[in-house]
């Protein structure tokens, strides 16, 4: 089975830029990219992105709980 796709959506470091040529940015790695930053990180390092942190809920201000926990 293949590795899961890199997931940047929901990460606190992901930003969408104003520049159509470089629509994605990662604040943690200070990069802008045409593709999701996690793809760029994995290609450059050979490892999946380890900097992903869940974005806090804008209503409660708390980080979401992992699925399957009470």
mmJSON file of the N, C-alpha and C atoms, coordinates in Angstrom:
{"data_MODEL":{"atom_site":{
"group_PDB":["ATOM","ATOM","ATOM","ATOM","ATOM","ATOM","ATOM","ATOM","ATOM","ATOM","ATOM","ATOM","ATOM","ATOM","ATOM","ATOM","ATOM","ATOM","ATOM","ATOM","ATOM","ATOM","ATOM","ATOM","ATOM","ATOM","ATOM","ATOM","ATOM","ATOM","ATOM","ATOM","ATOM","ATOM","ATOM","ATOM","ATOM","ATOM","ATOM","ATOM","ATOM","ATOM","ATOM","ATOM","ATOM","ATOM","ATOM","ATOM","ATOM","ATOM","ATOM","ATOM","ATOM","ATOM","ATOM","ATOM","ATOM","ATOM","ATOM","ATOM","ATOM","ATOM","ATOM","ATOM","ATOM","ATOM","ATOM","ATOM","ATOM","ATOM","ATOM","ATOM","ATOM","ATOM","ATOM","ATOM","ATOM","ATOM","ATOM","ATOM","ATOM","ATOM","ATOM","ATOM","ATOM","ATOM","ATOM","ATOM","ATOM","ATOM","ATOM","ATOM","ATOM","ATOM","ATOM","ATOM","ATOM","ATOM","ATOM","ATOM","ATOM","ATOM","ATOM","ATOM","ATOM","ATOM","ATOM","ATOM","ATOM","ATOM","ATOM","ATOM","ATOM","ATOM","ATOM","ATOM","ATOM","ATOM","ATOM","ATOM","ATOM","ATOM","ATOM","ATOM","ATOM","ATOM","ATOM","ATOM","ATOM","ATOM","ATOM","ATOM","ATOM","ATOM","ATOM","ATOM","ATOM","ATOM","ATOM","ATOM","ATOM","ATOM","ATOM","ATOM","ATOM","ATOM","ATOM","ATOM","ATOM","ATOM","ATOM","ATOM","ATOM","ATOM","ATOM","ATOM","ATOM","ATOM","ATOM","ATOM","ATOM","ATOM","ATOM","ATOM","ATOM","ATOM","ATOM","ATOM","ATOM","ATOM","ATOM","ATOM","ATOM","ATOM","ATOM","ATOM","ATOM","ATOM","ATOM","ATOM","ATOM","ATOM","ATOM","ATOM","ATOM","ATOM","ATOM","ATOM","ATOM","ATOM","ATOM","ATOM","ATOM","ATOM","ATOM","ATOM","ATOM","ATOM","ATOM","ATOM","ATOM","ATOM","ATOM","ATOM","ATOM","ATOM","ATOM","ATOM","ATOM","ATOM"],
"id":[1,2,3,4,5,6,7,8,9,10,11,12,13,14,15,16,17,18,19,20,21,22,23,24,25,26,27,28,29,30,31,32,33,34,35,36,37,38,39,40,41,42,43,44,45,46,47,48,49,50,51,52,53,54,55,56,57,58,59,60,61,62,63,64,65,66,67,68,69,70,71,72,73,74,75,76,77,78,79,80,81,82,83,84,85,86,87,88,89,90,91,92,93,94,95,96,97,98,99,100,101,102,103,104,105,106,107,108,109,110,111,112,113,114,115,116,117,118,119,120,121,122,123,124,125,126,127,128,129,130,131,132,133,134,135,136,137,138,139,140,141,142,143,144,145,146,147,148,149,150,151,152,153,154,155,156,157,158,159,160,161,162,163,164,165,166,167,168,169,170,171,172,173,174,175,176,177,178,179,180,181,182,183,184,185,186,187,188,189,190,191,192,193,194,195,196,197,198,199,200,201,202,203,204,205,206,207,208,209,210],
"type_symbol":["N","C","C","N","C","C","N","C","C","N","C","C","N","C","C","N","C","C","N","C","C","N","C","C","N","C","C","N","C","C","N","C","C","N","C","C","N","C","C","N","C","C","N","C","C","N","C","C","N","C","C","N","C","C","N","C","C","N","C","C","N","C","C","N","C","C","N","C","C","N","C","C","N","C","C","N","C","C","N","C","C","N","C","C","N","C","C","N","C","C","N","C","C","N","C","C","N","C","C","N","C","C","N","C","C","N","C","C","N","C","C","N","C","C","N","C","C","N","C","C","N","C","C","N","C","C","N","C","C","N","C","C","N","C","C","N","C","C","N","C","C","N","C","C","N","C","C","N","C","C","N","C","C","N","C","C","N","C","C","N","C","C","N","C","C","N","C","C","N","C","C","N","C","C","N","C","C","N","C","C","N","C","C","N","C","C","N","C","C","N","C","C","N","C","C","N","C","C","N","C","C","N","C","C","N","C","C","N","C","C"],
"label_atom_id":["N","CA","C","N","CA","C","N","CA","C","N","CA","C","N","CA","C","N","CA","C","N","CA","C","N","CA","C","N","CA","C","N","CA","C","N","CA","C","N","CA","C","N","CA","C","N","CA","C","N","CA","C","N","CA","C","N","CA","C","N","CA","C","N","CA","C","N","CA","C","N","CA","C","N","CA","C","N","CA","C","N","CA","C","N","CA","C","N","CA","C","N","CA","C","N","CA","C","N","CA","C","N","CA","C","N","CA","C","N","CA","C","N","CA","C","N","CA","C","N","CA","C","N","CA","C","N","CA","C","N","CA","C","N","CA","C","N","CA","C","N","CA","C","N","CA","C","N","CA","C","N","CA","C","N","CA","C","N","CA","C","N","CA","C","N","CA","C","N","CA","C","N","CA","C","N","CA","C","N","CA","C","N","CA","C","N","CA","C","N","CA","C","N","CA","C","N","CA","C","N","CA","C","N","CA","C","N","CA","C","N","CA","C","N","CA","C","N","CA","C","N","CA","C","N","CA","C","N","CA","C","N","CA","C","N","CA","C","N","CA","C","N","CA","C"],
"label_alt_id":[null,null,null,null,null,null,null,null,null,null,null,null,null,null,null,null,null,null,null,null,null,null,null,null,null,null,null,null,null,null,null,null,null,null,null,null,null,null,null,null,null,null,null,null,null,null,null,null,null,null,null,null,null,null,null,null,null,null,null,null,null,null,null,null,null,null,null,null,null,null,null,null,null,null,null,null,null,null,null,null,null,null,null,null,null,null,null,null,null,null,null,null,null,null,null,null,null,null,null,null,null,null,null,null,null,null,null,null,null,null,null,null,null,null,null,null,null,null,null,null,null,null,null,null,null,null,null,null,null,null,null,null,null,null,null,null,null,null,null,null,null,null,null,null,null,null,null,null,null,null,null,null,null,null,null,null,null,null,null,null,null,null,null,null,null,null,null,null,null,null,null,null,null,null,null,null,null,null,null,null,null,null,null,null,null,null,null,null,null,null,null,null,null,null,null,null,null,null,null,null,null,null,null,null,null,null,null,null,null,null],
"label_comp_id":["UNK","UNK","UNK","UNK","UNK","UNK","UNK","UNK","UNK","UNK","UNK","UNK","UNK","UNK","UNK","UNK","UNK","UNK","UNK","UNK","UNK","UNK","UNK","UNK","UNK","UNK","UNK","UNK","UNK","UNK","UNK","UNK","UNK","UNK","UNK","UNK","UNK","UNK","UNK","UNK","UNK","UNK","UNK","UNK","UNK","UNK","UNK","UNK","UNK","UNK","UNK","UNK","UNK","UNK","UNK","UNK","UNK","UNK","UNK","UNK","UNK","UNK","UNK","UNK","UNK","UNK","UNK","UNK","UNK","UNK","UNK","UNK","UNK","UNK","UNK","UNK","UNK","UNK","UNK","UNK","UNK","UNK","UNK","UNK","UNK","UNK","UNK","UNK","UNK","UNK","UNK","UNK","UNK","UNK","UNK","UNK","UNK","UNK","UNK","UNK","UNK","UNK","UNK","UNK","UNK","UNK","UNK","UNK","UNK","UNK","UNK","UNK","UNK","UNK","UNK","UNK","UNK","UNK","UNK","UNK","UNK","UNK","UNK","UNK","UNK","UNK","UNK","UNK","UNK","UNK","UNK","UNK","UNK","UNK","UNK","UNK","UNK","UNK","UNK","UNK","UNK","UNK","UNK","UNK","UNK","UNK","UNK","UNK","UNK","UNK","UNK","UNK","UNK","UNK","UNK","UNK","UNK","UNK","UNK","UNK","UNK","UNK","UNK","UNK","UNK","UNK","UNK","UNK","UNK","UNK","UNK","UNK","UNK","UNK","UNK","UNK","UNK","UNK","UNK","UNK","UNK","UNK","UNK","UNK","UNK","UNK","UNK","UNK","UNK","UNK","UNK","UNK","UNK","UNK","UNK","UNK","UNK","UNK","UNK","UNK","UNK","UNK","UNK","UNK","UNK","UNK","UNK","UNK","UNK","UNK"],
"label_asym_id":["A","A","A","A","A","A","A","A","A","A","A","A","A","A","A","A","A","A","A","A","A","A","A","A","A","A","A","A","A","A","A","A","A","A","A","A","A","A","A","A","A","A","A","A","A","A","A","A","A","A","A","A","A","A","A","A","A","A","A","A","A","A","A","A","A","A","A","A","A","A","A","A","A","A","A","A","A","A","A","A","A","A","A","A","A","A","A","A","A","A","A","A","A","A","A","A","A","A","A","A","A","A","A","A","A","A","A","A","A","A","A","A","A","A","A","A","A","A","A","A","A","A","A","A","A","A","A","A","A","A","A","A","A","A","A","A","A","A","A","A","A","A","A","A","A","A","A","A","A","A","A","A","A","A","A","A","A","A","A","A","A","A","A","A","A","A","A","A","A","A","A","A","A","A","A","A","A","A","A","A","A","A","A","A","A","A","A","A","A","A","A","A","A","A","A","A","A","A","A","A","A","A","A","A","A","A","A","A","A","A"],
"label_entity_id":["1","1","1","1","1","1","1","1","1","1","1","1","1","1","1","1","1","1","1","1","1","1","1","1","1","1","1","1","1","1","1","1","1","1","1","1","1","1","1","1","1","1","1","1","1","1","1","1","1","1","1","1","1","1","1","1","1","1","1","1","1","1","1","1","1","1","1","1","1","1","1","1","1","1","1","1","1","1","1","1","1","1","1","1","1","1","1","1","1","1","1","1","1","1","1","1","1","1","1","1","1","1","1","1","1","1","1","1","1","1","1","1","1","1","1","1","1","1","1","1","1","1","1","1","1","1","1","1","1","1","1","1","1","1","1","1","1","1","1","1","1","1","1","1","1","1","1","1","1","1","1","1","1","1","1","1","1","1","1","1","1","1","1","1","1","1","1","1","1","1","1","1","1","1","1","1","1","1","1","1","1","1","1","1","1","1","1","1","1","1","1","1","1","1","1","1","1","1","1","1","1","1","1","1","1","1","1","1","1","1"],
"label_seq_id":[1,1,1,2,2,2,3,3,3,4,4,4,5,5,5,6,6,6,7,7,7,8,8,8,9,9,9,10,10,10,11,11,11,12,12,12,13,13,13,14,14,14,15,15,15,16,16,16,17,17,17,18,18,18,19,19,19,20,20,20,21,21,21,22,22,22,23,23,23,24,24,24,25,25,25,26,26,26,27,27,27,28,28,28,29,29,29,30,30,30,31,31,31,32,32,32,33,33,33,34,34,34,35,35,35,36,36,36,37,37,37,38,38,38,39,39,39,40,40,40,41,41,41,42,42,42,43,43,43,44,44,44,45,45,45,46,46,46,47,47,47,48,48,48,49,49,49,50,50,50,51,51,51,52,52,52,53,53,53,54,54,54,55,55,55,56,56,56,57,57,57,58,58,58,59,59,59,60,60,60,61,61,61,62,62,62,63,63,63,64,64,64,65,65,65,66,66,66,67,67,67,68,68,68,69,69,69,70,70,70],
"pdbx_PDB_ins_code":[null,null,null,null,null,null,null,null,null,null,null,null,null,null,null,null,null,null,null,null,null,null,null,null,null,null,null,null,null,null,null,null,null,null,null,null,null,null,null,null,null,null,null,null,null,null,null,null,null,null,null,null,null,null,null,null,null,null,null,null,null,null,null,null,null,null,null,null,null,null,null,null,null,null,null,null,null,null,null,null,null,null,null,null,null,null,null,null,null,null,null,null,null,null,null,null,null,null,null,null,null,null,null,null,null,null,null,null,null,null,null,null,null,null,null,null,null,null,null,null,null,null,null,null,null,null,null,null,null,null,null,null,null,null,null,null,null,null,null,null,null,null,null,null,null,null,null,null,null,null,null,null,null,null,null,null,null,null,null,null,null,null,null,null,null,null,null,null,null,null,null,null,null,null,null,null,null,null,null,null,null,null,null,null,null,null,null,null,null,null,null,null,null,null,null,null,null,null,null,null,null,null,null,null,null,null,null,null,null,null],
"Cartn_x":[0.857,0.0,0.893,0.467,1.279,1.128,2.09,2.045,0.89,0.322,-0.751,-0.232,-1.108,-0.734,-0.367,0.596,0.942,-0.261,-0.454,-1.61,-1.136,-1.399,-1.092,-2.353,-3.496,-4.739,-5.038,-5.348,-5.586,-4.328,-3.182,-1.932,-1.809,-1.34,-1.216,-0.149,0.748,1.824,1.464,0.403,0.018,-0.637,-0.254,-0.875,-1.149,-2.225,-2.533,-2.114,-1.28,-0.722,-1.578,-1.259,-1.934,-1.368,-0.228,0.495,0.049,-0.625,-1.087,0.049,1.241,2.374,2.898,2.703,3.174,2.038,1.003,-0.204,-0.084,0.871,0.985,2.26,2.184,3.358,3.343,4.53,4.697,5.522,4.925,5.64,6.764,6.586,7.598,8.904,8.784,9.971,10.301,9.495,9.71,9.85,8.878,8.889,7.551,7.593,6.392,6.484,5.342,5.365,4.118,4.241,3.079,2.293,2.957,2.32,2.248,1.534,1.478,2.889,3.213,4.563,5.018,4.109,4.503,5.093,4.618,5.175,6.602,6.822,8.167,9.132,8.674,9.512,9.885,8.905,9.177,10.143,9.993,10.92,12.334,12.454,13.775,14.485,13.738,14.369,14.248,13.285,13.061,12.219,11.797,10.985,9.671,8.6,7.357,7.503,6.696,6.767,6.455,7.342,7.161,6.757,6.56,6.253,4.758,3.928,2.491,1.944,1.228,0.556,-0.875,-1.812,-3.219,-3.511,-4.306,-4.731,-5.8,-5.752,-6.742,-8.101,-9.156,-10.517,-10.776,-11.251,-11.442,-12.526,-13.466,-14.552,-14.111,-13.547,-13.183,-11.76,-10.883,-9.488,-8.663,-9.295,-8.602,-8.259,-7.184,-6.844,-7.857,-8.21,-9.182,-8.634,-9.512,-9.111,-8.944,-8.039,-7.924,-9.22,-9.548,-10.775,-10.719,-11.885,-11.976,-11.698,-11.479,-11.27,-12.462,-12.729,-13.896,-13.535],
"Cartn_y":[-1.185,0.0,1.235,2.284,3.493,4.346,5.244,6.154,7.123,7.594,8.582,9.88,10.587,11.853,12.882,13.746,14.805,15.701,16.035,16.847,18.131,19.242,20.557,21.235,20.889,21.54,21.235,22.28,22.132,22.339,22.584,22.823,24.317,24.626,26.028,26.794,26.099,26.75,27.059,26.445,26.649,28.01,28.696,29.953,29.906,30.538,30.717,32.143,32.297,33.607,34.336,35.578,36.397,36.161,35.513,35.353,34.077,34.205,33.011,32.09,32.616,31.787,30.937,31.384,30.685,30.687,29.889,30.012,29.49,28.631,28.048,28.51,28.643,29.002,28.208,27.918,27.264,28.206,28.666,29.58,28.87,27.603,26.844,26.712,26.404,26.206,27.428,28.479,29.723,29.457,28.719,28.449,28.839,29.191,29.388,28.397,27.871,26.783,26.774,26.131,25.898,24.693,23.8,22.608,22.739,21.841,21.873,21.764,22.564,22.547,21.175,20.363,19.028,18.185,18.386,17.667,18.13,19.43,19.982,19.486,19.476,19.025,17.559,16.74,15.312,15.048,15.793,15.614,16.058,17.143,17.663,16.818,16.317,15.607,14.088,13.608,12.173,11.659,12.54,12.188,12.96,12.38,13.151,14.348,15.361,16.573,16.248,16.622,16.37,17.635,18.731,20.01,20.282,19.35,19.604,19.719,20.81,21.051,21.448,20.878,21.172,22.637,23.224,24.614,24.675,25.678,25.844,26.186,25.725,26.021,27.514,28.219,29.661,30.047,29.148,29.457,29.25,28.078,27.758,28.16,28.256,28.571,27.371,26.189,24.957,24.143,23.369,22.458,21.326,20.842,19.758,18.471,17.679,16.376,15.389,14.438,13.394,12.611,12.156,11.384,10.1,9.72,8.48,8.655,9.883,10.111,10.85,10.639,11.268,12.582],
"Cartn_z":[0.0,0.0,0.0,-0.698,-0.78,0.474,0.673,1.816,1.647,2.769,2.641,2.033,1.365,0.729,1.792,1.51,2.463,2.73,3.971,4.341,4.999,4.339,4.908,5.418,4.814,5.202,6.662,7.423,8.852,9.684,9.025,9.749,10.063,11.247,11.658,10.879,10.196,9.45,7.996,7.481,6.085,5.895,4.84,4.45,2.95,2.549,1.139,0.797,-0.228,-0.548,-1.568,-1.801,-2.801,-4.195,-4.279,-5.537,-6.266,-7.422,-8.131,-8.588,-8.771,-9.187,-8.033,-6.801,-5.607,-4.573,-4.781,-3.95,-2.517,-2.237,-0.9,-0.206,1.12,1.911,3.209,3.71,5.004,5.876,6.964,7.857,8.602,8.897,9.641,8.852,7.559,6.731,5.876,5.984,5.239,3.744,3.188,1.76,1.15,-0.136,-0.944,-2.088,-2.508,-3.475,-4.343,-5.498,-6.356,-5.853,-5.139,-4.588,-3.073,-2.426,-0.971,-0.402,0.599,1.157,1.653,2.141,2.615,1.49,0.27,-0.885,-1.133,-1.075,-1.277,-0.194,1.046,2.167,1.992,1.613,1.449,0.293,-0.801,-1.917,-1.564,-0.806,-0.459,0.589,1.557,2.671,2.582,1.806,1.74,2.901,3.765,4.942,4.889,5.438,5.5,6.438,6.223,7.039,8.496,9.374,10.805,11.549,10.824,11.467,11.54,11.082,11.065,12.48,12.711,13.991,13.679,14.421,14.172,14.458,13.606,13.768,14.847,15.697,16.761,16.166,16.813,16.393,16.585,15.557,15.689,16.694,16.974,17.899,19.345,19.63,21.008,21.362,20.35,20.607,21.026,21.055,21.445,20.213,20.328,19.25,19.216,18.028,17.954,18.548,19.125,19.671,18.529,18.681,17.645,17.564,16.382,16.202,17.015,17.527,18.288,19.768,20.231,21.657,22.22,23.472,24.109,24.74],
"occupancy":[1.0,1.0,1.0,1.0,1.0,1.0,1.0,1.0,1.0,1.0,1.0,1.0,1.0,1.0,1.0,1.0,1.0,1.0,1.0,1.0,1.0,1.0,1.0,1.0,1.0,1.0,1.0,1.0,1.0,1.0,1.0,1.0,1.0,1.0,1.0,1.0,1.0,1.0,1.0,1.0,1.0,1.0,1.0,1.0,1.0,1.0,1.0,1.0,1.0,1.0,1.0,1.0,1.0,1.0,1.0,1.0,1.0,1.0,1.0,1.0,1.0,1.0,1.0,1.0,1.0,1.0,1.0,1.0,1.0,1.0,1.0,1.0,1.0,1.0,1.0,1.0,1.0,1.0,1.0,1.0,1.0,1.0,1.0,1.0,1.0,1.0,1.0,1.0,1.0,1.0,1.0,1.0,1.0,1.0,1.0,1.0,1.0,1.0,1.0,1.0,1.0,1.0,1.0,1.0,1.0,1.0,1.0,1.0,1.0,1.0,1.0,1.0,1.0,1.0,1.0,1.0,1.0,1.0,1.0,1.0,1.0,1.0,1.0,1.0,1.0,1.0,1.0,1.0,1.0,1.0,1.0,1.0,1.0,1.0,1.0,1.0,1.0,1.0,1.0,1.0,1.0,1.0,1.0,1.0,1.0,1.0,1.0,1.0,1.0,1.0,1.0,1.0,1.0,1.0,1.0,1.0,1.0,1.0,1.0,1.0,1.0,1.0,1.0,1.0,1.0,1.0,1.0,1.0,1.0,1.0,1.0,1.0,1.0,1.0,1.0,1.0,1.0,1.0,1.0,1.0,1.0,1.0,1.0,1.0,1.0,1.0,1.0,1.0,1.0,1.0,1.0,1.0,1.0,1.0,1.0,1.0,1.0,1.0,1.0,1.0,1.0,1.0,1.0,1.0,1.0,1.0,1.0,1.0,1.0,1.0],
"B_iso_or_equiv":[0.0,0.0,0.0,0.0,0.0,0.0,0.0,0.0,0.0,0.0,0.0,0.0,0.0,0.0,0.0,0.0,0.0,0.0,0.0,0.0,0.0,0.0,0.0,0.0,0.0,0.0,0.0,0.0,0.0,0.0,0.0,0.0,0.0,0.0,0.0,0.0,0.0,0.0,0.0,0.0,0.0,0.0,0.0,0.0,0.0,0.0,0.0,0.0,0.0,0.0,0.0,0.0,0.0,0.0,0.0,0.0,0.0,0.0,0.0,0.0,0.0,0.0,0.0,0.0,0.0,0.0,0.0,0.0,0.0,0.0,0.0,0.0,0.0,0.0,0.0,0.0,0.0,0.0,0.0,0.0,0.0,0.0,0.0,0.0,0.0,0.0,0.0,0.0,0.0,0.0,0.0,0.0,0.0,0.0,0.0,0.0,0.0,0.0,0.0,0.0,0.0,0.0,0.0,0.0,0.0,0.0,0.0,0.0,0.0,0.0,0.0,0.0,0.0,0.0,0.0,0.0,0.0,0.0,0.0,0.0,0.0,0.0,0.0,0.0,0.0,0.0,0.0,0.0,0.0,0.0,0.0,0.0,0.0,0.0,0.0,0.0,0.0,0.0,0.0,0.0,0.0,0.0,0.0,0.0,0.0,0.0,0.0,0.0,0.0,0.0,0.0,0.0,0.0,0.0,0.0,0.0,0.0,0.0,0.0,0.0,0.0,0.0,0.0,0.0,0.0,0.0,0.0,0.0,0.0,0.0,0.0,0.0,0.0,0.0,0.0,0.0,0.0,0.0,0.0,0.0,0.0,0.0,0.0,0.0,0.0,0.0,0.0,0.0,0.0,0.0,0.0,0.0,0.0,0.0,0.0,0.0,0.0,0.0,0.0,0.0,0.0,0.0,0.0,0.0,0.0,0.0,0.0,0.0,0.0,0.0],
"pdbx_formal_charge":[null,null,null,null,null,null,null,null,null,null,null,null,null,null,null,null,null,null,null,null,null,null,null,null,null,null,null,null,null,null,null,null,null,null,null,null,null,null,null,null,null,null,null,null,null,null,null,null,null,null,null,null,null,null,null,null,null,null,null,null,null,null,null,null,null,null,null,null,null,null,null,null,null,null,null,null,null,null,null,null,null,null,null,null,null,null,null,null,null,null,null,null,null,null,null,null,null,null,null,null,null,null,null,null,null,null,null,null,null,null,null,null,null,null,null,null,null,null,null,null,null,null,null,null,null,null,null,null,null,null,null,null,null,null,null,null,null,null,null,null,null,null,null,null,null,null,null,null,null,null,null,null,null,null,null,null,null,null,null,null,null,null,null,null,null,null,null,null,null,null,null,null,null,null,null,null,null,null,null,null,null,null,null,null,null,null,null,null,null,null,null,null,null,null,null,null,null,null,null,null,null,null,null,null,null,null,null,null,null,null],
"auth_seq_id":[1,1,1,2,2,2,3,3,3,4,4,4,5,5,5,6,6,6,7,7,7,8,8,8,9,9,9,10,10,10,11,11,11,12,12,12,13,13,13,14,14,14,15,15,15,16,16,16,17,17,17,18,18,18,19,19,19,20,20,20,21,21,21,22,22,22,23,23,23,24,24,24,25,25,25,26,26,26,27,27,27,28,28,28,29,29,29,30,30,30,31,31,31,32,32,32,33,33,33,34,34,34,35,35,35,36,36,36,37,37,37,38,38,38,39,39,39,40,40,40,41,41,41,42,42,42,43,43,43,44,44,44,45,45,45,46,46,46,47,47,47,48,48,48,49,49,49,50,50,50,51,51,51,52,52,52,53,53,53,54,54,54,55,55,55,56,56,56,57,57,57,58,58,58,59,59,59,60,60,60,61,61,61,62,62,62,63,63,63,64,64,64,65,65,65,66,66,66,67,67,67,68,68,68,69,69,69,70,70,70],
"auth_comp_id":["UNK","UNK","UNK","UNK","UNK","UNK","UNK","UNK","UNK","UNK","UNK","UNK","UNK","UNK","UNK","UNK","UNK","UNK","UNK","UNK","UNK","UNK","UNK","UNK","UNK","UNK","UNK","UNK","UNK","UNK","UNK","UNK","UNK","UNK","UNK","UNK","UNK","UNK","UNK","UNK","UNK","UNK","UNK","UNK","UNK","UNK","UNK","UNK","UNK","UNK","UNK","UNK","UNK","UNK","UNK","UNK","UNK","UNK","UNK","UNK","UNK","UNK","UNK","UNK","UNK","UNK","UNK","UNK","UNK","UNK","UNK","UNK","UNK","UNK","UNK","UNK","UNK","UNK","UNK","UNK","UNK","UNK","UNK","UNK","UNK","UNK","UNK","UNK","UNK","UNK","UNK","UNK","UNK","UNK","UNK","UNK","UNK","UNK","UNK","UNK","UNK","UNK","UNK","UNK","UNK","UNK","UNK","UNK","UNK","UNK","UNK","UNK","UNK","UNK","UNK","UNK","UNK","UNK","UNK","UNK","UNK","UNK","UNK","UNK","UNK","UNK","UNK","UNK","UNK","UNK","UNK","UNK","UNK","UNK","UNK","UNK","UNK","UNK","UNK","UNK","UNK","UNK","UNK","UNK","UNK","UNK","UNK","UNK","UNK","UNK","UNK","UNK","UNK","UNK","UNK","UNK","UNK","UNK","UNK","UNK","UNK","UNK","UNK","UNK","UNK","UNK","UNK","UNK","UNK","UNK","UNK","UNK","UNK","UNK","UNK","UNK","UNK","UNK","UNK","UNK","UNK","UNK","UNK","UNK","UNK","UNK","UNK","UNK","UNK","UNK","UNK","UNK","UNK","UNK","UNK","UNK","UNK","UNK","UNK","UNK","UNK","UNK","UNK","UNK","UNK","UNK","UNK","UNK","UNK","UNK"],
"auth_asym_id":["A","A","A","A","A","A","A","A","A","A","A","A","A","A","A","A","A","A","A","A","A","A","A","A","A","A","A","A","A","A","A","A","A","A","A","A","A","A","A","A","A","A","A","A","A","A","A","A","A","A","A","A","A","A","A","A","A","A","A","A","A","A","A","A","A","A","A","A","A","A","A","A","A","A","A","A","A","A","A","A","A","A","A","A","A","A","A","A","A","A","A","A","A","A","A","A","A","A","A","A","A","A","A","A","A","A","A","A","A","A","A","A","A","A","A","A","A","A","A","A","A","A","A","A","A","A","A","A","A","A","A","A","A","A","A","A","A","A","A","A","A","A","A","A","A","A","A","A","A","A","A","A","A","A","A","A","A","A","A","A","A","A","A","A","A","A","A","A","A","A","A","A","A","A","A","A","A","A","A","A","A","A","A","A","A","A","A","A","A","A","A","A","A","A","A","A","A","A","A","A","A","A","A","A","A","A","A","A","A","A"],
"auth_atom_id":["N","CA","C","N","CA","C","N","CA","C","N","CA","C","N","CA","C","N","CA","C","N","CA","C","N","CA","C","N","CA","C","N","CA","C","N","CA","C","N","CA","C","N","CA","C","N","CA","C","N","CA","C","N","CA","C","N","CA","C","N","CA","C","N","CA","C","N","CA","C","N","CA","C","N","CA","C","N","CA","C","N","CA","C","N","CA","C","N","CA","C","N","CA","C","N","CA","C","N","CA","C","N","CA","C","N","CA","C","N","CA","C","N","CA","C","N","CA","C","N","CA","C","N","CA","C","N","CA","C","N","CA","C","N","CA","C","N","CA","C","N","CA","C","N","CA","C","N","CA","C","N","CA","C","N","CA","C","N","CA","C","N","CA","C","N","CA","C","N","CA","C","N","CA","C","N","CA","C","N","CA","C","N","CA","C","N","CA","C","N","CA","C","N","CA","C","N","CA","C","N","CA","C","N","CA","C","N","CA","C","N","CA","C","N","CA","C","N","CA","C","N","CA","C","N","CA","C","N","CA","C","N","CA","C","N","CA","C","N","CA","C","N","CA","C"],
"pdbx_PDB_model_num":[1,1,1,1,1,1,1,1,1,1,1,1,1,1,1,1,1,1,1,1,1,1,1,1,1,1,1,1,1,1,1,1,1,1,1,1,1,1,1,1,1,1,1,1,1,1,1,1,1,1,1,1,1,1,1,1,1,1,1,1,1,1,1,1,1,1,1,1,1,1,1,1,1,1,1,1,1,1,1,1,1,1,1,1,1,1,1,1,1,1,1,1,1,1,1,1,1,1,1,1,1,1,1,1,1,1,1,1,1,1,1,1,1,1,1,1,1,1,1,1,1,1,1,1,1,1,1,1,1,1,1,1,1,1,1,1,1,1,1,1,1,1,1,1,1,1,1,1,1,1,1,1,1,1,1,1,1,1,1,1,1,1,1,1,1,1,1,1,1,1,1,1,1,1,1,1,1,1,1,1,1,1,1,1,1,1,1,1,1,1,1,1,1,1,1,1,1,1,1,1,1,1,1,1,1,1,1,1,1,1]
}}}
